[in-house]
Every structure is written in structure tokens, then in C-alpha cells.
């Protein structure tokens, strides 16, 4: 049913993409957009899931917990269009993300890329798949050979200097850093081995839930920047194959809000040095 719902949303998204300039866009906050396509896709997903499972709960990006039974053991976590900014610019990297959480545990996941007609699916304990092909995370073991994806800060209250310093450290230690712009699809790509790791802050459960199950079922690890696995509500996410994940934790942990006092002091000193350099080089 989740696959059916994701494909139904994909039809709506692809139809909107044919004339994206005519799509109505509104702004939730600075640089955070929602379109009529987001809302129509979400409605289609919710209708399909609740018709099949009327007693289940819903947690959706655009409508929150206003649908279904919020006290249910089964909660669907939905992002109807992850990568809205990409979508409204015609940049073809966005997806539909649907996960099922049962008594607090992720059990089912679907991520659908309507541009490429790629369907990523996973059931807990049964592996992860892309278009019926079994997925495994990459086998790279050296961080300096790894390709890492991330997301850039975009909200006015984000700590840009902190993130610039964090990215500077990662860029100097890896083969490359990419910012495609849709966290759910980034995580699916980690599961598929297309990227060796991923990190980002400021994420919500609907950005991470489906991708998290895909990564773990493909043999990867996911948690916060300190490596703790209880990350879904913590607004920071790190994922990768086991070897790369462990090495990224050593780089990123001092930038975590859960870091020790000493680690935070080290990060603060690094950020202060970066800010000083930026002021000196300002034209």
C-alpha cells in the first residue's frame, strides 16, 4: 500500500513538473517552500493509507498529526515531496518518502524518485531493494576515498559559520562532498552504495525515517553526530557504511549538540578561527 501511495504521489508530481512555473508556491519561512503539489501529493498518500488502514496514525510534513489516530501503534511518517526547492526550480532531484513506525520501531520504508522511476523499498529484517535489486552499502573503508553527501543550512537562524567549519573538515578528509538537496533520497543513495556517507542537521523525522530503514537494512549505520542511534527526533543525522560511519563520527562529534564540553570548546575555537579568516578576507 505504501508503494501504491508513493506512485500515486509520483504521478501528481510528474504532472506538476510538466509546467512547474504555473505551480502555486508559498513560503513557510525564509527559503522553506511548499507548493500545491506537496499538498496534493500528501492528500493522495493519506487517502490511500487511511482507506487501507483506518485505525493507523499519520505524521506528515504539511499536515502534521491531524489525520488518522495519533495514539495508534502504527504511525505512517510521510514527506510527500522531499526537495521542494529543487522541484520549483526544475532541478530533477526530489522524491516521495513514506515510512511505517510500529510501537516506535521503523518497520516499512518506501522512497520513490518520480524522475527516474526508481523505487526504493525495505521491510525490517528482509533487506533493502531498488527496483527489486537487493541493495548493499558501499565497501570503501578509507575516508579519503569516500564520496559524502550533505545538506547546507538555509534558515536564517542556522549557524552558518559552524556548518562551514564542519564542511571544511569533511572536504579536506574525503574524495568529495555533494549537496543534492533531498535528504530522503540522499539516504537511499547511501543504502544503494552511490554515496559512502551522509550528514545533515535540522532534519525532521519525515526527512529521515524511510531512509534510515533503507540504510540499516542495506548493512549501514545511522545515528546522530556522536554515533548514538536514537536520532530521529534530534535534528542531526549521520549515515554511512560501517567503516566510513565510524571515521565520520570522529570528525563530526565535536559539532554535535550532544558533544562533551571539551569537544564543544574545540569546535567553538575552530569556528572562531574561521570567522576571523572570513572577516580578514572580506572585500
mmCIF file of C-alpha atoms in Angstrom:
data_model
loop_
_atom_site.group_PDB
_atom_site.id
_atom_site.type_symbol
_atom_site.label_atom_id
_atom_site.label_comp_id
_atom_site.label_asym_id
_atom_site.label_seq_id
_atom_site.Cartn_x
_atom_site.Cartn_y
_atom_site.Cartn_z
ATOM 1 C CA UNK A 1 0.000 0.000 0.000
ATOM 2 C CA UNK A 2 2.892 2.376 0.687
ATOM 3 C CA UNK A 3 4.282 1.650 -2.779
ATOM 4 C CA UNK A 4 0.861 2.321 -4.298
ATOM 5 C CA UNK A 5 0.613 5.591 -2.369
ATOM 6 C CA UNK A 6 4.130 6.694 -3.372
ATOM 7 C CA UNK A 7 3.479 6.005 -7.044
ATOM 8 C CA UNK A 8 0.174 7.904 -6.877
ATOM 9 C CA UNK A 9 2.020 10.887 -5.429
ATOM 10 C CA UNK A 10 4.657 10.499 -8.139
ATOM 11 C CA UNK A 11 2.015 10.849 -10.838
ATOM 12 C CA UNK A 12 0.890 14.151 -9.294
ATOM 13 C CA UNK A 13 4.491 15.378 -9.027
ATOM 14 C CA UNK A 14 5.366 14.447 -12.610
ATOM 15 C CA UNK A 15 2.223 16.154 -13.876
ATOM 16 C CA UNK A 16 3.185 19.318 -11.988
ATOM 17 C CA UNK A 17 6.746 19.141 -13.292
ATOM 18 C CA UNK A 18 5.476 19.460 -16.877
ATOM 19 C CA UNK A 19 4.607 23.118 -16.185
ATOM 20 C CA UNK A 20 6.383 23.910 -12.933
ATOM 21 C CA UNK A 21 6.217 27.681 -13.467
ATOM 22 C CA UNK A 22 2.439 27.571 -13.138
ATOM 23 C CA UNK A 23 2.556 25.718 -9.798
ATOM 24 C CA UNK A 24 1.424 27.843 -6.855
ATOM 25 C CA UNK A 25 4.206 28.302 -4.317
ATOM 26 C CA UNK A 26 4.015 29.689 -0.793
ATOM 27 C CA UNK A 27 6.696 30.218 1.830
ATOM 28 C CA UNK A 28 6.560 28.571 5.272
ATOM 29 C CA UNK A 29 9.600 30.565 6.381
ATOM 30 C CA UNK A 30 12.648 32.063 4.701
ATOM 31 C CA UNK A 31 13.910 29.649 1.990
ATOM 32 C CA UNK A 32 11.401 26.981 3.072
ATOM 33 C CA UNK A 33 8.739 26.480 0.418
ATOM 34 C CA UNK A 34 5.538 24.495 -0.016
ATOM 35 C CA UNK A 35 3.579 24.054 -3.231
ATOM 36 C CA UNK A 36 0.131 22.881 -4.181
ATOM 37 C CA UNK A 37 1.895 19.745 -5.447
ATOM 38 C CA UNK A 38 3.224 18.986 -1.939
ATOM 39 C CA UNK A 39 -0.291 19.288 -0.565
ATOM 40 C CA UNK A 40 -1.999 17.306 -3.326
ATOM 41 C CA UNK A 41 0.621 14.547 -3.062
ATOM 42 C CA UNK A 42 0.228 14.358 0.701
ATOM 43 C CA UNK A 43 -3.557 14.163 0.423
ATOM 44 C CA UNK A 44 -3.302 11.327 -2.101
ATOM 45 C CA UNK A 45 -0.939 9.356 0.139
ATOM 46 C CA UNK A 46 -3.073 9.851 3.239
ATOM 47 C CA UNK A 47 -6.272 8.865 1.422
ATOM 48 C CA UNK A 48 -4.750 5.604 0.170
ATOM 49 C CA UNK A 49 -3.185 4.666 3.522
ATOM 50 C CA UNK A 50 -6.181 5.508 5.691
ATOM 51 C CA UNK A 51 -8.594 3.766 3.328
ATOM 52 C CA UNK A 52 -6.490 0.636 3.758
ATOM 53 C CA UNK A 53 -5.680 1.139 7.454
ATOM 54 C CA UNK A 54 -8.314 3.432 9.035
ATOM 55 C CA UNK A 55 -7.023 2.867 12.576
ATOM 56 C CA UNK A 56 -3.447 3.909 11.798
ATOM 57 C CA UNK A 57 -1.915 7.277 12.654
ATOM 58 C CA UNK A 58 -0.297 9.789 10.321
ATOM 59 C CA UNK A 59 2.664 12.131 10.812
ATOM 60 C CA UNK A 60 3.030 14.207 7.653
ATOM 61 C CA UNK A 61 5.198 17.201 6.813
ATOM 62 C CA UNK A 62 2.419 19.527 5.678
ATOM 63 C CA UNK A 63 -0.490 18.477 7.919
ATOM 64 C CA UNK A 64 1.281 17.081 10.976
ATOM 65 C CA UNK A 65 -0.818 14.630 13.025
ATOM 66 C CA UNK A 66 -4.235 15.975 12.032
ATOM 67 C CA UNK A 67 -5.183 12.783 10.154
ATOM 68 C CA UNK A 68 -5.751 9.274 11.453
ATOM 69 C CA UNK A 69 -5.348 8.101 15.027
ATOM 70 C CA UNK A 70 -2.453 9.898 16.764
ATOM 71 C CA UNK A 71 -2.435 7.291 19.567
ATOM 72 C CA UNK A 72 -2.160 4.283 17.242
ATOM 73 C CA UNK A 73 0.665 1.761 17.492
ATOM 74 C CA UNK A 74 1.115 2.111 13.716
ATOM 75 C CA UNK A 75 2.203 5.585 12.555
ATOM 76 C CA UNK A 76 2.912 6.471 8.919
ATOM 77 C CA UNK A 77 5.651 9.120 8.578
ATOM 78 C CA UNK A 78 5.250 10.954 5.280
ATOM 79 C CA UNK A 79 7.166 13.512 3.230
ATOM 80 C CA UNK A 80 5.102 13.940 0.048
ATOM 81 C CA UNK A 81 7.800 15.888 -1.808
ATOM 82 C CA UNK A 82 11.262 15.986 -0.289
ATOM 83 C CA UNK A 83 13.287 18.525 -2.242
ATOM 84 C CA UNK A 84 10.575 21.113 -2.903
ATOM 85 C CA UNK A 85 13.117 23.857 -3.673
ATOM 86 C CA UNK A 86 14.659 21.598 -6.324
ATOM 87 C CA UNK A 87 11.196 20.872 -7.734
ATOM 88 C CA UNK A 88 10.140 24.503 -8.142
ATOM 89 C CA UNK A 89 13.394 25.245 -9.981
ATOM 90 C CA UNK A 90 13.102 22.226 -12.265
ATOM 91 C CA UNK A 91 16.188 20.618 -10.716
ATOM 92 C CA UNK A 92 15.438 16.883 -11.035
ATOM 93 C CA UNK A 93 16.366 15.606 -7.579
ATOM 94 C CA UNK A 94 13.379 15.098 -5.295
ATOM 95 C CA UNK A 95 11.303 12.206 -4.040
ATOM 96 C CA UNK A 96 8.358 10.839 -2.086
ATOM 97 C CA UNK A 97 9.189 9.336 1.310
ATOM 98 C CA UNK A 98 6.897 7.050 3.343
ATOM 99 C CA UNK A 99 7.781 5.032 6.452
ATOM 100 C CA UNK A 100 5.751 2.964 8.892
ATOM 101 C CA UNK A 101 6.671 3.070 12.564
ATOM 102 C CA UNK A 102 5.206 0.313 14.765
ATOM 103 C CA UNK A 103 5.409 0.922 18.516
ATOM 104 C CA UNK A 104 8.290 3.297 17.940
ATOM 105 C CA UNK A 105 10.251 0.984 15.611
ATOM 106 C CA UNK A 106 10.659 1.550 11.872
ATOM 107 C CA UNK A 107 9.182 -1.452 10.046
ATOM 108 C CA UNK A 108 8.487 -0.404 6.437
ATOM 109 C CA UNK A 109 10.023 2.144 4.069
ATOM 110 C CA UNK A 110 9.351 3.404 0.559
ATOM 111 C CA UNK A 111 11.236 6.174 -1.238
ATOM 112 C CA UNK A 112 10.158 6.915 -4.792
ATOM 113 C CA UNK A 113 12.063 9.059 -7.275
ATOM 114 C CA UNK A 114 9.484 10.024 -9.920
ATOM 115 C CA UNK A 115 12.119 11.493 -12.255
ATOM 116 C CA UNK A 116 13.967 8.209 -12.721
ATOM 117 C CA UNK A 117 11.102 5.908 -11.764
ATOM 118 C CA UNK A 118 13.375 4.440 -9.082
ATOM 119 C CA UNK A 119 11.566 2.720 -6.222
ATOM 120 C CA UNK A 120 13.480 2.040 -3.008
ATOM 121 C CA UNK A 121 11.750 -0.307 -0.552
ATOM 122 C CA UNK A 122 12.565 -2.021 2.704
ATOM 123 C CA UNK A 123 10.935 -4.238 5.313
ATOM 124 C CA UNK A 124 12.661 -4.653 8.675
ATOM 125 C CA UNK A 125 14.654 -7.868 8.691
ATOM 126 C CA UNK A 126 14.167 -8.512 4.978
ATOM 127 C CA UNK A 127 16.698 -6.212 3.341
ATOM 128 C CA UNK A 128 16.530 -3.125 1.146
ATOM 129 C CA UNK A 129 15.807 -3.001 -2.572
ATOM 130 C CA UNK A 130 15.899 -0.633 -5.530
ATOM 131 C CA UNK A 131 13.547 -1.716 -8.306
ATOM 132 C CA UNK A 132 13.670 -5.299 -6.935
ATOM 133 C CA UNK A 133 17.503 -5.315 -6.845
ATOM 134 C CA UNK A 134 18.983 -6.061 -3.426
ATOM 135 C CA UNK A 135 20.950 -3.135 -2.010
ATOM 136 C CA UNK A 136 24.175 -3.096 -0.032
ATOM 137 C CA UNK A 137 26.106 -0.103 1.217
ATOM 138 C CA UNK A 138 29.480 0.603 -0.375
ATOM 139 C CA UNK A 139 32.613 -1.331 0.574
ATOM 140 C CA UNK A 140 35.009 1.611 0.794
ATOM 141 C CA UNK A 141 36.993 1.692 4.002
ATOM 142 C CA UNK A 142 39.163 4.817 3.640
ATOM 143 C CA UNK A 143 37.611 8.212 4.328
ATOM 144 C CA UNK A 144 39.929 9.913 1.845
ATOM 145 C CA UNK A 145 38.369 7.798 -0.930
ATOM 146 C CA UNK A 146 34.766 8.362 0.174
ATOM 147 C CA UNK A 147 32.064 10.421 -1.529
ATOM 148 C CA UNK A 148 29.874 12.112 1.087
ATOM 149 C CA UNK A 149 26.545 13.883 0.643
ATOM 150 C CA UNK A 150 25.150 16.594 2.899
ATOM 151 C CA UNK A 151 22.628 19.409 3.129
ATOM 152 C CA UNK A 152 23.504 23.088 3.511
ATOM 153 C CA UNK A 153 21.899 25.324 6.161
ATOM 154 C CA UNK A 154 19.217 27.582 4.714
ATOM 155 C CA UNK A 155 17.188 29.009 7.616
ATOM 156 C CA UNK A 156 18.043 32.499 8.941
ATOM 157 C CA UNK A 157 18.732 31.170 12.454
ATOM 158 C CA UNK A 158 21.059 28.366 11.278
ATOM 159 C CA UNK A 159 24.667 28.515 12.492
ATOM 160 C CA UNK A 160 26.358 29.060 9.151
ATOM 161 C CA UNK A 161 29.893 29.510 10.497
ATOM 162 C CA UNK A 162 29.663 26.248 12.434
ATOM 163 C CA UNK A 163 28.492 24.385 9.335
ATOM 164 C CA UNK A 164 31.166 25.953 7.139
ATOM 165 C CA UNK A 165 33.846 24.768 9.549
ATOM 166 C CA UNK A 166 32.270 21.304 9.716
ATOM 167 C CA UNK A 167 32.158 21.044 5.920
ATOM 168 C CA UNK A 168 35.727 22.323 5.667
ATOM 169 C CA UNK A 169 36.911 19.446 7.839
ATOM 170 C CA UNK A 170 34.954 16.864 5.855
ATOM 171 C CA UNK A 171 36.044 18.241 2.477
ATOM 172 C CA UNK A 172 39.718 18.041 3.409
ATOM 173 C CA UNK A 173 39.401 14.419 4.505
ATOM 174 C CA UNK A 174 37.261 12.935 1.703
ATOM 175 C CA UNK A 175 37.212 12.448 -2.069
ATOM 176 C CA UNK A 176 34.249 14.774 -2.488
ATOM 177 C CA UNK A 177 31.261 16.460 -0.855
ATOM 178 C CA UNK A 178 27.883 16.707 -2.610
ATOM 179 C CA UNK A 179 24.692 18.642 -1.815
ATOM 180 C CA UNK A 180 21.865 17.209 -3.975
ATOM 181 C CA UNK A 181 19.058 18.768 -1.897
ATOM 182 C CA UNK A 182 16.722 15.953 -0.775
ATOM 183 C CA UNK A 183 17.776 14.163 2.411
ATOM 184 C CA UNK A 184 15.488 11.146 1.934
ATOM 185 C CA UNK A 185 16.975 10.429 -1.482
ATOM 186 C CA UNK A 186 20.484 11.078 -0.131
ATOM 187 C CA UNK A 187 19.906 8.316 2.427
ATOM 188 C CA UNK A 188 18.542 5.978 -0.260
ATOM 189 C CA UNK A 189 21.746 6.605 -2.223
ATOM 190 C CA UNK A 190 23.834 5.666 0.816
ATOM 191 C CA UNK A 191 21.850 2.409 1.037
ATOM 192 C CA UNK A 192 22.498 1.792 -2.662
ATOM 193 C CA UNK A 193 26.230 2.471 -2.324
ATOM 194 C CA UNK A 194 26.124 5.513 -4.628
ATOM 195 C CA UNK A 195 27.456 7.614 -1.725
ATOM 196 C CA UNK A 196 29.593 6.321 1.124
ATOM 197 C CA UNK A 197 28.114 8.588 3.784
ATOM 198 C CA UNK A 198 25.701 11.417 4.554
ATOM 199 C CA UNK A 199 25.315 14.042 7.271
ATOM 200 C CA UNK A 200 22.982 16.954 7.911
ATOM 201 C CA UNK A 201 21.457 18.966 10.743
ATOM 202 C CA UNK A 202 17.990 20.495 11.102
ATOM 203 C CA UNK A 203 16.159 17.455 9.728
ATOM 204 C CA UNK A 204 12.682 16.304 10.787
ATOM 205 C CA UNK A 205 11.509 12.682 11.224
ATOM 206 C CA UNK A 206 9.804 12.654 7.805
ATOM 207 C CA UNK A 207 13.137 13.571 6.175
ATOM 208 C CA UNK A 208 14.930 10.605 7.736
ATOM 209 C CA UNK A 209 12.544 7.788 8.676
ATOM 210 C CA UNK A 210 12.273 5.846 5.411
ATOM 211 C CA UNK A 211 15.917 6.399 4.505
ATOM 212 C CA UNK A 212 17.044 5.242 7.938
ATOM 213 C CA UNK A 213 15.473 1.819 7.489
ATOM 214 C CA UNK A 214 16.899 1.515 3.976
ATOM 215 C CA UNK A 215 20.415 2.257 5.255
ATOM 216 C CA UNK A 216 20.321 -0.215 8.137
ATOM 217 C CA UNK A 217 18.725 -2.968 6.049
ATOM 218 C CA UNK A 218 21.451 -2.428 3.432
ATOM 219 C CA UNK A 219 24.121 -3.032 6.057
ATOM 220 C CA UNK A 220 24.868 0.577 7.008
ATOM 221 C CA UNK A 221 24.732 2.561 10.235
ATOM 222 C CA UNK A 222 22.763 5.700 11.080
ATOM 223 C CA UNK A 223 22.669 7.926 14.141
ATOM 224 C CA UNK A 224 23.488 11.415 15.349
ATOM 225 C CA UNK A 225 26.931 13.036 15.063
ATOM 226 C CA UNK A 226 28.166 11.306 18.234
ATOM 227 C CA UNK A 227 27.132 7.908 16.878
ATOM 228 C CA UNK A 228 24.077 7.422 19.105
ATOM 229 C CA UNK A 229 21.294 5.506 17.364
ATOM 230 C CA UNK A 230 18.355 7.402 18.914
ATOM 231 C CA UNK A 231 18.493 10.225 16.364
ATOM 232 C CA UNK A 232 15.066 10.544 14.740
ATOM 233 C CA UNK A 233 13.873 13.444 16.922
ATOM 234 C CA UNK A 234 17.307 15.024 17.457
ATOM 235 C CA UNK A 235 17.575 17.042 14.220
ATOM 236 C CA UNK A 236 21.014 15.754 13.274
ATOM 237 C CA UNK A 237 21.753 12.738 11.140
ATOM 238 C CA UNK A 238 24.859 10.795 10.141
ATOM 239 C CA UNK A 239 24.768 7.670 7.960
ATOM 240 C CA UNK A 240 27.224 5.531 6.065
ATOM 241 C CA UNK A 241 28.769 2.150 5.609
ATOM 242 C CA UNK A 242 30.197 0.931 8.937
ATOM 243 C CA UNK A 243 33.836 1.884 8.265
ATOM 244 C CA UNK A 244 33.095 5.344 6.878
ATOM 245 C CA UNK A 245 30.446 5.998 9.543
ATOM 246 C CA UNK A 246 32.946 5.349 12.330
ATOM 247 C CA UNK A 247 35.503 7.700 10.775
ATOM 248 C CA UNK A 248 32.897 10.440 10.233
ATOM 249 C CA UNK A 249 31.875 10.231 13.891
ATOM 250 C CA UNK A 250 35.450 11.147 14.896
ATOM 251 C CA UNK A 251 35.266 14.227 12.642
ATOM 252 C CA UNK A 252 31.706 15.378 13.361
ATOM 253 C CA UNK A 253 31.128 14.555 17.024
ATOM 254 C CA UNK A 254 32.542 17.823 18.354
ATOM 255 C CA UNK A 255 29.953 19.698 16.268
ATOM 256 C CA UNK A 256 27.056 17.759 17.806
ATOM 257 C CA UNK A 257 24.763 19.418 20.326
ATOM 258 C CA UNK A 258 25.288 16.223 22.337
ATOM 259 C CA UNK A 259 29.086 16.569 22.386
ATOM 260 C CA UNK A 260 31.091 16.824 25.590
ATOM 261 C CA UNK A 261 32.094 20.239 26.944
ATOM 262 C CA UNK A 262 35.690 19.767 25.760
ATOM 263 C CA UNK A 263 34.581 18.754 22.274
ATOM 264 C CA UNK A 264 32.282 21.776 22.037
ATOM 265 C CA UNK A 265 35.138 24.069 23.090
ATOM 266 C CA UNK A 266 37.313 22.616 20.309
ATOM 267 C CA UNK A 267 34.554 23.199 17.773
ATOM 268 C CA UNK A 268 33.985 26.753 19.047
ATOM 269 C CA UNK A 269 37.679 27.566 18.700
ATOM 270 C CA UNK A 270 37.712 26.214 15.134
ATOM 271 C CA UNK A 271 34.606 28.223 14.223
ATOM 272 C CA UNK A 272 36.073 31.399 15.766
ATOM 273 C CA UNK A 273 39.221 30.962 13.707
ATOM 274 C CA UNK A 274 37.117 30.531 10.564
ATOM 275 C CA UNK A 275 35.049 33.644 11.339
ATOM 276 C CA UNK A 276 38.246 35.647 11.825
ATOM 277 C CA UNK A 277 39.570 34.422 8.480
ATOM 278 C CA UNK A 278 36.311 35.343 6.755
ATOM 279 C CA UNK A 279 36.441 38.858 8.225
ATOM 280 C CA UNK A 280 40.049 39.331 7.129
ATOM 281 C CA UNK A 281 39.337 38.181 3.573
ATOM 282 C CA UNK A 282 36.102 40.180 3.216
ATOM 283 C CA UNK A 283 36.473 42.640 0.294
#
